[in-house]
């Protein structure tokens, strides 16, 4: 068993992030920064949980009164849904959770803060009825497409290794558009989002030609290691507006923090937090 089956030794309330692998996660740094800034008597940690141990993990935490909940990362965002109540109908909408938490009545419920975290940095832009391009068709893409549907963008082009999977997602979110292979040229779009792991350290590069994008396009890369990906470097060279992966990471964490600890994080200290995360 790869996780601590017992509760938190200090007896303090705590939350954690679970996944496999998990050592790379920046969630403990983010939540720890906010806990310290607010002077909370609480902890936040990273816990490696392999897929086979997921049922035992949730059983142990359900019985631990100090446990507030957990952020959920790869590869558990779909499987964790089977261990929580889906009161927000996440399964039928986004289709994946990134947060499991204890409700006031003691029940374990699932939520997804990825869509809200994705949307926050671009809330000031008007993309209604303007074309968008999304790279990837995995769990992160689901949260992005959910947000894009709410923003009433369109049409949406998905570039993915499997166009069939992309087409299924367009249908699931009732978005007009098309799904093309990764090798297809980038169509003109007001917003381009990389929701894949391409370009991340240890993964293949994302090789795109952005020359087709208009001068007012926004390029958004969910990858945050490295912080300036080749995609963002190319967009910056063109003078396009860019959003890096830390924006969404911190945004989704802020929503989760409030749900887990009942307090808003001190977002006025985001510059300090970014320095910590990029040190």
mmCIF file of C-alpha atoms in Angstrom:
data_model
loop_
_atom_site.group_PDB
_atom_site.id
_atom_site.type_symbol
_atom_site.label_atom_id
_atom_site.label_comp_id
_atom_site.label_asym_id
_atom_site.label_seq_id
_atom_site.Cartn_x
_atom_site.Cartn_y
_atom_site.Cartn_z
ATOM 1 C CA UNK A 1 0.000 0.000 0.000
ATOM 2 C CA UNK A 2 1.574 3.290 -1.099
ATOM 3 C CA UNK A 3 -0.270 5.731 1.169
ATOM 4 C CA UNK A 4 -0.408 6.293 4.914
ATOM 5 C CA UNK A 5 -3.487 4.350 5.995
ATOM 6 C CA UNK A 6 -3.686 6.122 9.349
ATOM 7 C CA UNK A 7 -4.845 9.695 9.925
ATOM 8 C CA UNK A 8 -2.700 12.752 10.368
ATOM 9 C CA UNK A 9 -0.389 12.339 13.349
ATOM 10 C CA UNK A 10 -0.703 15.956 14.510
ATOM 11 C CA UNK A 11 -4.479 15.754 14.847
ATOM 12 C CA UNK A 12 -4.756 18.950 12.771
ATOM 13 C CA UNK A 13 -7.143 19.252 9.848
ATOM 14 C CA UNK A 14 -5.390 18.406 6.601
ATOM 15 C CA UNK A 15 -5.928 17.991 2.890
ATOM 16 C CA UNK A 16 -3.722 16.490 0.198
ATOM 17 C CA UNK A 17 -3.222 15.880 -3.486
ATOM 18 C CA UNK A 18 -3.293 12.310 -4.783
ATOM 19 C CA UNK A 19 -1.976 10.860 -8.024
ATOM 20 C CA UNK A 20 0.649 8.576 -9.526
ATOM 21 C CA UNK A 21 3.259 9.974 -9.991
ATOM 22 C CA UNK A 22 2.868 12.800 -7.484
ATOM 23 C CA UNK A 23 6.371 14.027 -6.504
ATOM 24 C CA UNK A 24 6.249 16.739 -9.203
ATOM 25 C CA UNK A 25 3.020 18.311 -7.887
ATOM 26 C CA UNK A 26 3.136 21.993 -6.975
ATOM 27 C CA UNK A 27 -0.133 21.777 -5.015
ATOM 28 C CA UNK A 28 1.598 21.395 -1.590
ATOM 29 C CA UNK A 29 3.633 24.565 -2.297
ATOM 30 C CA UNK A 30 0.534 26.531 -3.320
ATOM 31 C CA UNK A 31 -1.763 25.408 -0.501
ATOM 32 C CA UNK A 32 1.076 25.534 2.036
ATOM 33 C CA UNK A 33 1.803 29.155 1.051
ATOM 34 C CA UNK A 34 -1.843 30.113 1.608
ATOM 35 C CA UNK A 35 -2.111 28.164 4.891
ATOM 36 C CA UNK A 36 0.948 30.001 6.240
ATOM 37 C CA UNK A 37 -0.209 33.378 4.911
ATOM 38 C CA UNK A 38 -3.572 33.013 6.678
ATOM 39 C CA UNK A 39 -2.077 31.524 9.852
ATOM 40 C CA UNK A 40 -4.259 28.425 9.642
ATOM 41 C CA UNK A 41 -3.600 25.461 11.921
ATOM 42 C CA UNK A 42 -3.760 22.963 9.055
ATOM 43 C CA UNK A 43 -1.592 20.852 6.744
ATOM 44 C CA UNK A 44 -1.497 19.991 3.058
ATOM 45 C CA UNK A 45 0.604 17.202 1.580
ATOM 46 C CA UNK A 46 1.164 15.066 -1.521
ATOM 47 C CA UNK A 47 0.279 11.374 -1.324
ATOM 48 C CA UNK A 48 1.077 8.817 -3.999
ATOM 49 C CA UNK A 49 -1.879 6.500 -4.565
ATOM 50 C CA UNK A 50 -1.686 3.824 -7.258
ATOM 51 C CA UNK A 51 -4.869 2.909 -9.116
ATOM 52 C CA UNK A 52 -5.382 -0.420 -7.338
ATOM 53 C CA UNK A 53 -5.265 1.320 -3.948
ATOM 54 C CA UNK A 54 -7.916 3.947 -4.733
ATOM 55 C CA UNK A 55 -10.797 2.096 -2.965
ATOM 56 C CA UNK A 56 -8.679 1.524 0.165
ATOM 57 C CA UNK A 57 -7.481 5.125 0.123
ATOM 58 C CA UNK A 58 -10.995 6.563 0.126
ATOM 59 C CA UNK A 59 -12.144 4.063 2.759
ATOM 60 C CA UNK A 60 -9.327 5.126 5.106
ATOM 61 C CA UNK A 61 -9.840 8.863 4.569
ATOM 62 C CA UNK A 62 -13.607 8.583 4.941
ATOM 63 C CA UNK A 63 -12.992 7.297 8.469
ATOM 64 C CA UNK A 64 -10.486 10.042 9.361
ATOM 65 C CA UNK A 65 -12.226 13.046 10.999
ATOM 66 C CA UNK A 66 -9.212 15.326 10.379
ATOM 67 C CA UNK A 67 -9.267 14.827 6.600
ATOM 68 C CA UNK A 68 -10.891 17.699 4.696
ATOM 69 C CA UNK A 69 -10.476 16.247 1.225
ATOM 70 C CA UNK A 70 -8.029 15.874 -1.636
ATOM 71 C CA UNK A 71 -7.155 17.312 -4.977
ATOM 72 C CA UNK A 72 -7.127 14.561 -7.592
ATOM 73 C CA UNK A 73 -4.647 14.429 -10.437
ATOM 74 C CA UNK A 74 -3.502 11.968 -13.129
ATOM 75 C CA UNK A 75 -4.530 9.155 -13.489
ATOM 76 C CA UNK A 76 -7.484 9.250 -11.032
ATOM 77 C CA UNK A 77 -9.749 12.064 -12.295
ATOM 78 C CA UNK A 78 -12.267 9.644 -13.803
ATOM 79 C CA UNK A 79 -11.911 6.682 -11.412
ATOM 80 C CA UNK A 80 -12.305 8.853 -8.283
ATOM 81 C CA UNK A 81 -15.880 9.604 -9.355
ATOM 82 C CA UNK A 82 -16.797 6.043 -8.326
ATOM 83 C CA UNK A 83 -15.853 6.771 -4.690
ATOM 84 C CA UNK A 84 -17.761 10.017 -4.065
ATOM 85 C CA UNK A 85 -21.279 11.377 -4.364
ATOM 86 C CA UNK A 86 -21.797 13.308 -7.581
ATOM 87 C CA UNK A 87 -24.166 15.991 -6.292
ATOM 88 C CA UNK A 88 -23.128 18.518 -8.926
ATOM 89 C CA UNK A 89 -23.698 16.080 -11.813
ATOM 90 C CA UNK A 90 -20.025 16.319 -12.792
ATOM 91 C CA UNK A 91 -20.091 12.921 -14.506
ATOM 92 C CA UNK A 92 -22.712 14.089 -16.994
ATOM 93 C CA UNK A 93 -21.071 17.480 -17.607
ATOM 94 C CA UNK A 94 -17.254 17.642 -17.380
ATOM 95 C CA UNK A 95 -16.945 13.894 -16.852
ATOM 96 C CA UNK A 96 -14.017 14.060 -14.410
ATOM 97 C CA UNK A 97 -13.304 15.421 -10.922
ATOM 98 C CA UNK A 98 -10.175 17.072 -9.573
ATOM 99 C CA UNK A 99 -11.452 17.461 -6.007
ATOM 100 C CA UNK A 100 -13.010 15.160 -3.415
ATOM 101 C CA UNK A 101 -14.144 16.778 -0.177
ATOM 102 C CA UNK A 102 -16.132 16.169 2.974
ATOM 103 C CA UNK A 103 -19.497 17.928 2.894
ATOM 104 C CA UNK A 104 -21.003 19.499 6.064
ATOM 105 C CA UNK A 105 -23.226 16.408 6.421
ATOM 106 C CA UNK A 106 -20.143 14.151 6.394
ATOM 107 C CA UNK A 107 -20.622 12.751 2.897
ATOM 108 C CA UNK A 108 -17.746 12.662 0.407
ATOM 109 C CA UNK A 109 -18.586 14.652 -2.699
ATOM 110 C CA UNK A 110 -16.754 15.248 -5.960
ATOM 111 C CA UNK A 111 -16.191 18.572 -7.721
ATOM 112 C CA UNK A 112 -14.200 20.013 -10.595
ATOM 113 C CA UNK A 113 -12.385 23.340 -10.213
ATOM 114 C CA UNK A 114 -10.350 22.945 -13.420
ATOM 115 C CA UNK A 115 -12.993 24.618 -15.605
ATOM 116 C CA UNK A 116 -13.236 27.642 -13.300
ATOM 117 C CA UNK A 117 -9.446 27.780 -12.969
ATOM 118 C CA UNK A 118 -9.075 27.714 -16.750
ATOM 119 C CA UNK A 119 -11.662 30.461 -17.261
ATOM 120 C CA UNK A 120 -10.445 32.939 -14.612
ATOM 121 C CA UNK A 121 -7.387 34.342 -16.515
ATOM 122 C CA UNK A 122 -9.401 34.956 -19.705
ATOM 123 C CA UNK A 123 -12.625 36.222 -18.107
ATOM 124 C CA UNK A 124 -11.896 39.713 -19.432
ATOM 125 C CA UNK A 125 -11.890 38.616 -23.087
ATOM 126 C CA UNK A 126 -14.974 38.232 -25.262
ATOM 127 C CA UNK A 127 -14.677 35.034 -27.296
ATOM 128 C CA UNK A 128 -18.412 34.615 -27.965
ATOM 129 C CA UNK A 129 -19.030 33.274 -31.485
ATOM 130 C CA UNK A 130 -15.292 33.406 -32.238
ATOM 131 C CA UNK A 131 -13.326 30.337 -33.362
ATOM 132 C CA UNK A 132 -11.150 28.400 -30.910
ATOM 133 C CA UNK A 133 -8.593 25.598 -31.237
ATOM 134 C CA UNK A 134 -7.962 23.005 -28.523
ATOM 135 C CA UNK A 135 -4.985 20.611 -28.580
ATOM 136 C CA UNK A 136 -5.729 17.286 -26.866
ATOM 137 C CA UNK A 137 -8.800 15.314 -25.857
ATOM 138 C CA UNK A 138 -8.047 14.074 -22.337
ATOM 139 C CA UNK A 139 -9.259 15.097 -18.876
ATOM 140 C CA UNK A 140 -7.868 18.644 -19.083
ATOM 141 C CA UNK A 141 -9.483 19.141 -22.498
ATOM 142 C CA UNK A 142 -12.853 18.138 -21.009
ATOM 143 C CA UNK A 143 -12.647 20.973 -18.461
ATOM 144 C CA UNK A 144 -11.548 23.413 -21.189
ATOM 145 C CA UNK A 145 -14.381 22.413 -23.535
ATOM 146 C CA UNK A 146 -16.919 22.669 -20.706
ATOM 147 C CA UNK A 147 -15.762 26.260 -20.092
ATOM 148 C CA UNK A 148 -15.715 27.093 -23.819
ATOM 149 C CA UNK A 149 -19.294 25.846 -24.161
ATOM 150 C CA UNK A 150 -20.349 28.142 -21.300
ATOM 151 C CA UNK A 151 -18.484 31.014 -22.995
ATOM 152 C CA UNK A 152 -20.439 30.298 -26.212
ATOM 153 C CA UNK A 153 -17.349 30.219 -28.398
ATOM 154 C CA UNK A 154 -17.482 28.641 -31.791
ATOM 155 C CA UNK A 155 -16.681 26.867 -33.901
ATOM 156 C CA UNK A 156 -14.120 24.733 -32.034
ATOM 157 C CA UNK A 157 -11.389 22.739 -33.778
ATOM 158 C CA UNK A 158 -9.820 19.914 -31.761
ATOM 159 C CA UNK A 159 -6.378 18.719 -32.856
ATOM 160 C CA UNK A 160 -5.648 15.292 -31.396
ATOM 161 C CA UNK A 161 -3.798 12.066 -32.168
ATOM 162 C CA UNK A 162 -7.209 10.420 -32.406
ATOM 163 C CA UNK A 163 -9.638 12.720 -34.265
ATOM 164 C CA UNK A 164 -12.414 10.248 -33.394
ATOM 165 C CA UNK A 165 -11.909 10.934 -29.684
ATOM 166 C CA UNK A 166 -11.944 14.663 -30.389
ATOM 167 C CA UNK A 167 -15.171 14.394 -32.364
ATOM 168 C CA UNK A 168 -16.788 12.499 -29.483
ATOM 169 C CA UNK A 169 -15.884 15.331 -27.101
ATOM 170 C CA UNK A 170 -17.328 17.986 -29.419
ATOM 171 C CA UNK A 171 -20.546 15.999 -29.468
ATOM 172 C CA UNK A 172 -20.538 15.499 -25.686
ATOM 173 C CA UNK A 173 -20.255 19.248 -25.070
ATOM 174 C CA UNK A 174 -22.617 20.123 -27.963
ATOM 175 C CA UNK A 175 -19.992 22.278 -29.605
ATOM 176 C CA UNK A 176 -19.965 23.006 -33.314
ATOM 177 C CA UNK A 177 -16.649 22.388 -34.991
ATOM 178 C CA UNK A 178 -14.423 19.610 -36.230
ATOM 179 C CA UNK A 179 -11.746 17.231 -35.026
ATOM 180 C CA UNK A 180 -8.500 16.911 -36.978
ATOM 181 C CA UNK A 181 -5.209 15.021 -36.542
ATOM 182 C CA UNK A 182 -2.338 16.768 -34.756
ATOM 183 C CA UNK A 183 -0.528 17.152 -38.077
ATOM 184 C CA UNK A 184 -3.285 19.351 -39.536
ATOM 185 C CA UNK A 185 -2.547 23.077 -40.020
ATOM 186 C CA UNK A 186 -3.799 25.373 -37.255
ATOM 187 C CA UNK A 187 -6.928 27.172 -38.508
ATOM 188 C CA UNK A 188 -7.389 30.903 -37.792
ATOM 189 C CA UNK A 189 -8.745 31.298 -34.230
ATOM 190 C CA UNK A 190 -9.234 33.912 -31.521
ATOM 191 C CA UNK A 191 -8.116 31.457 -28.818
ATOM 192 C CA UNK A 192 -5.698 28.518 -28.982
ATOM 193 C CA UNK A 193 -5.385 26.230 -25.947
ATOM 194 C CA UNK A 194 -2.863 23.443 -25.423
ATOM 195 C CA UNK A 195 -4.686 20.984 -23.136
ATOM 196 C CA UNK A 196 -2.253 18.139 -23.864
ATOM 197 C CA UNK A 197 1.033 17.108 -22.229
ATOM 198 C CA UNK A 198 2.926 17.921 -25.442
ATOM 199 C CA UNK A 199 5.688 20.420 -24.734
ATOM 200 C CA UNK A 200 5.928 19.387 -21.078
ATOM 201 C CA UNK A 201 9.322 18.332 -19.726
ATOM 202 C CA UNK A 202 9.776 14.634 -20.478
ATOM 203 C CA UNK A 203 7.118 14.630 -23.229
ATOM 204 C CA UNK A 204 7.371 15.114 -26.998
ATOM 205 C CA UNK A 205 7.377 18.730 -28.250
ATOM 206 C CA UNK A 206 4.282 20.446 -29.604
ATOM 207 C CA UNK A 207 5.168 21.502 -33.143
ATOM 208 C CA UNK A 208 2.621 24.037 -34.394
ATOM 209 C CA UNK A 209 2.755 26.849 -36.931
ATOM 210 C CA UNK A 210 0.917 29.832 -35.408
ATOM 211 C CA UNK A 211 1.217 32.043 -38.510
ATOM 212 C CA UNK A 212 -2.487 31.523 -39.285
ATOM 213 C CA UNK A 213 -3.616 33.133 -36.002
ATOM 214 C CA UNK A 214 -4.846 36.747 -36.155
ATOM 215 C CA UNK A 215 -2.894 39.484 -34.328
ATOM 216 C CA UNK A 216 -5.461 39.673 -31.507
ATOM 217 C CA UNK A 217 -5.397 35.923 -30.778
ATOM 218 C CA UNK A 218 -4.740 34.564 -27.265
ATOM 219 C CA UNK A 219 -2.478 31.513 -26.845
ATOM 220 C CA UNK A 220 -3.006 29.571 -23.600
ATOM 221 C CA UNK A 221 -0.771 26.650 -22.604
ATOM 222 C CA UNK A 222 -1.841 24.539 -19.614
ATOM 223 C CA UNK A 223 1.692 23.108 -19.334
ATOM 224 C CA UNK A 224 3.678 24.745 -16.500
ATOM 225 C CA UNK A 225 6.955 22.786 -16.611
ATOM 226 C CA UNK A 226 8.656 24.525 -18.365
ATOM 227 C CA UNK A 227 6.762 27.744 -17.680
ATOM 228 C CA UNK A 228 7.610 29.251 -21.074
ATOM 229 C CA UNK A 229 6.946 26.428 -23.491
ATOM 230 C CA UNK A 230 7.998 26.524 -27.142
ATOM 231 C CA UNK A 231 4.340 27.286 -27.956
ATOM 232 C CA UNK A 232 4.298 30.375 -25.699
ATOM 233 C CA UNK A 233 7.741 31.471 -26.932
ATOM 234 C CA UNK A 234 6.479 31.362 -30.520
ATOM 235 C CA UNK A 235 3.336 33.303 -29.546
ATOM 236 C CA UNK A 236 5.410 35.894 -27.664
ATOM 237 C CA UNK A 237 7.675 36.297 -30.706
ATOM 238 C CA UNK A 238 4.575 37.208 -32.679
ATOM 239 C CA UNK A 239 3.431 39.657 -29.996
ATOM 240 C CA UNK A 240 0.308 37.632 -29.198
ATOM 241 C CA UNK A 241 -1.386 37.663 -25.797
ATOM 242 C CA UNK A 242 -0.326 34.574 -23.802
ATOM 243 C CA UNK A 243 -1.479 32.750 -20.660
ATOM 244 C CA UNK A 244 0.822 30.226 -18.988
ATOM 245 C CA UNK A 245 -0.004 27.032 -17.096
ATOM 246 C CA UNK A 246 0.577 28.529 -13.639
ATOM 247 C CA UNK A 247 -2.448 30.795 -14.157
ATOM 248 C CA UNK A 248 -4.829 27.844 -14.389
ATOM 249 C CA UNK A 249 -2.937 25.837 -11.746
ATOM 250 C CA UNK A 250 -3.253 28.613 -9.178
ATOM 251 C CA UNK A 251 -6.800 29.446 -10.285
ATOM 252 C CA UNK A 252 -8.148 25.931 -9.803
ATOM 253 C CA UNK A 253 -6.207 25.615 -6.525
ATOM 254 C CA UNK A 254 -7.789 28.820 -5.188
ATOM 255 C CA UNK A 255 -11.294 27.476 -5.796
ATOM 256 C CA UNK A 256 -10.341 24.158 -4.179
ATOM 257 C CA UNK A 257 -8.704 25.865 -1.171
ATOM 258 C CA UNK A 258 -11.911 27.750 -0.339
ATOM 259 C CA UNK A 259 -13.934 24.528 -0.557
ATOM 260 C CA UNK A 260 -11.433 22.568 1.566
ATOM 261 C CA UNK A 261 -10.631 25.142 4.247
ATOM 262 C CA UNK A 262 -13.639 27.495 4.153
ATOM 263 C CA UNK A 263 -11.515 30.606 3.547
ATOM 264 C CA UNK A 264 -10.548 32.561 0.454
ATOM 265 C CA UNK A 265 -6.818 32.396 -0.284
ATOM 266 C CA UNK A 266 -4.911 35.726 -0.291
ATOM 267 C CA UNK A 267 -4.777 36.244 -4.060
ATOM 268 C CA UNK A 268 -3.270 39.704 -3.542
ATOM 269 C CA UNK A 269 -0.025 37.799 -2.873
ATOM 270 C CA UNK A 270 -0.055 35.961 -6.243
ATOM 271 C CA UNK A 271 3.215 37.619 -7.311
ATOM 272 C CA UNK A 272 4.975 36.182 -4.248
ATOM 273 C CA UNK A 273 3.436 32.790 -4.933
ATOM 274 C CA UNK A 274 4.588 32.817 -8.560
ATOM 275 C CA UNK A 275 8.136 33.618 -7.433
ATOM 276 C CA UNK A 276 8.011 30.656 -5.052
ATOM 277 C CA UNK A 277 6.662 28.336 -7.763
ATOM 278 C CA UNK A 278 9.257 29.373 -10.347
ATOM 279 C CA UNK A 279 12.272 29.446 -8.010
#
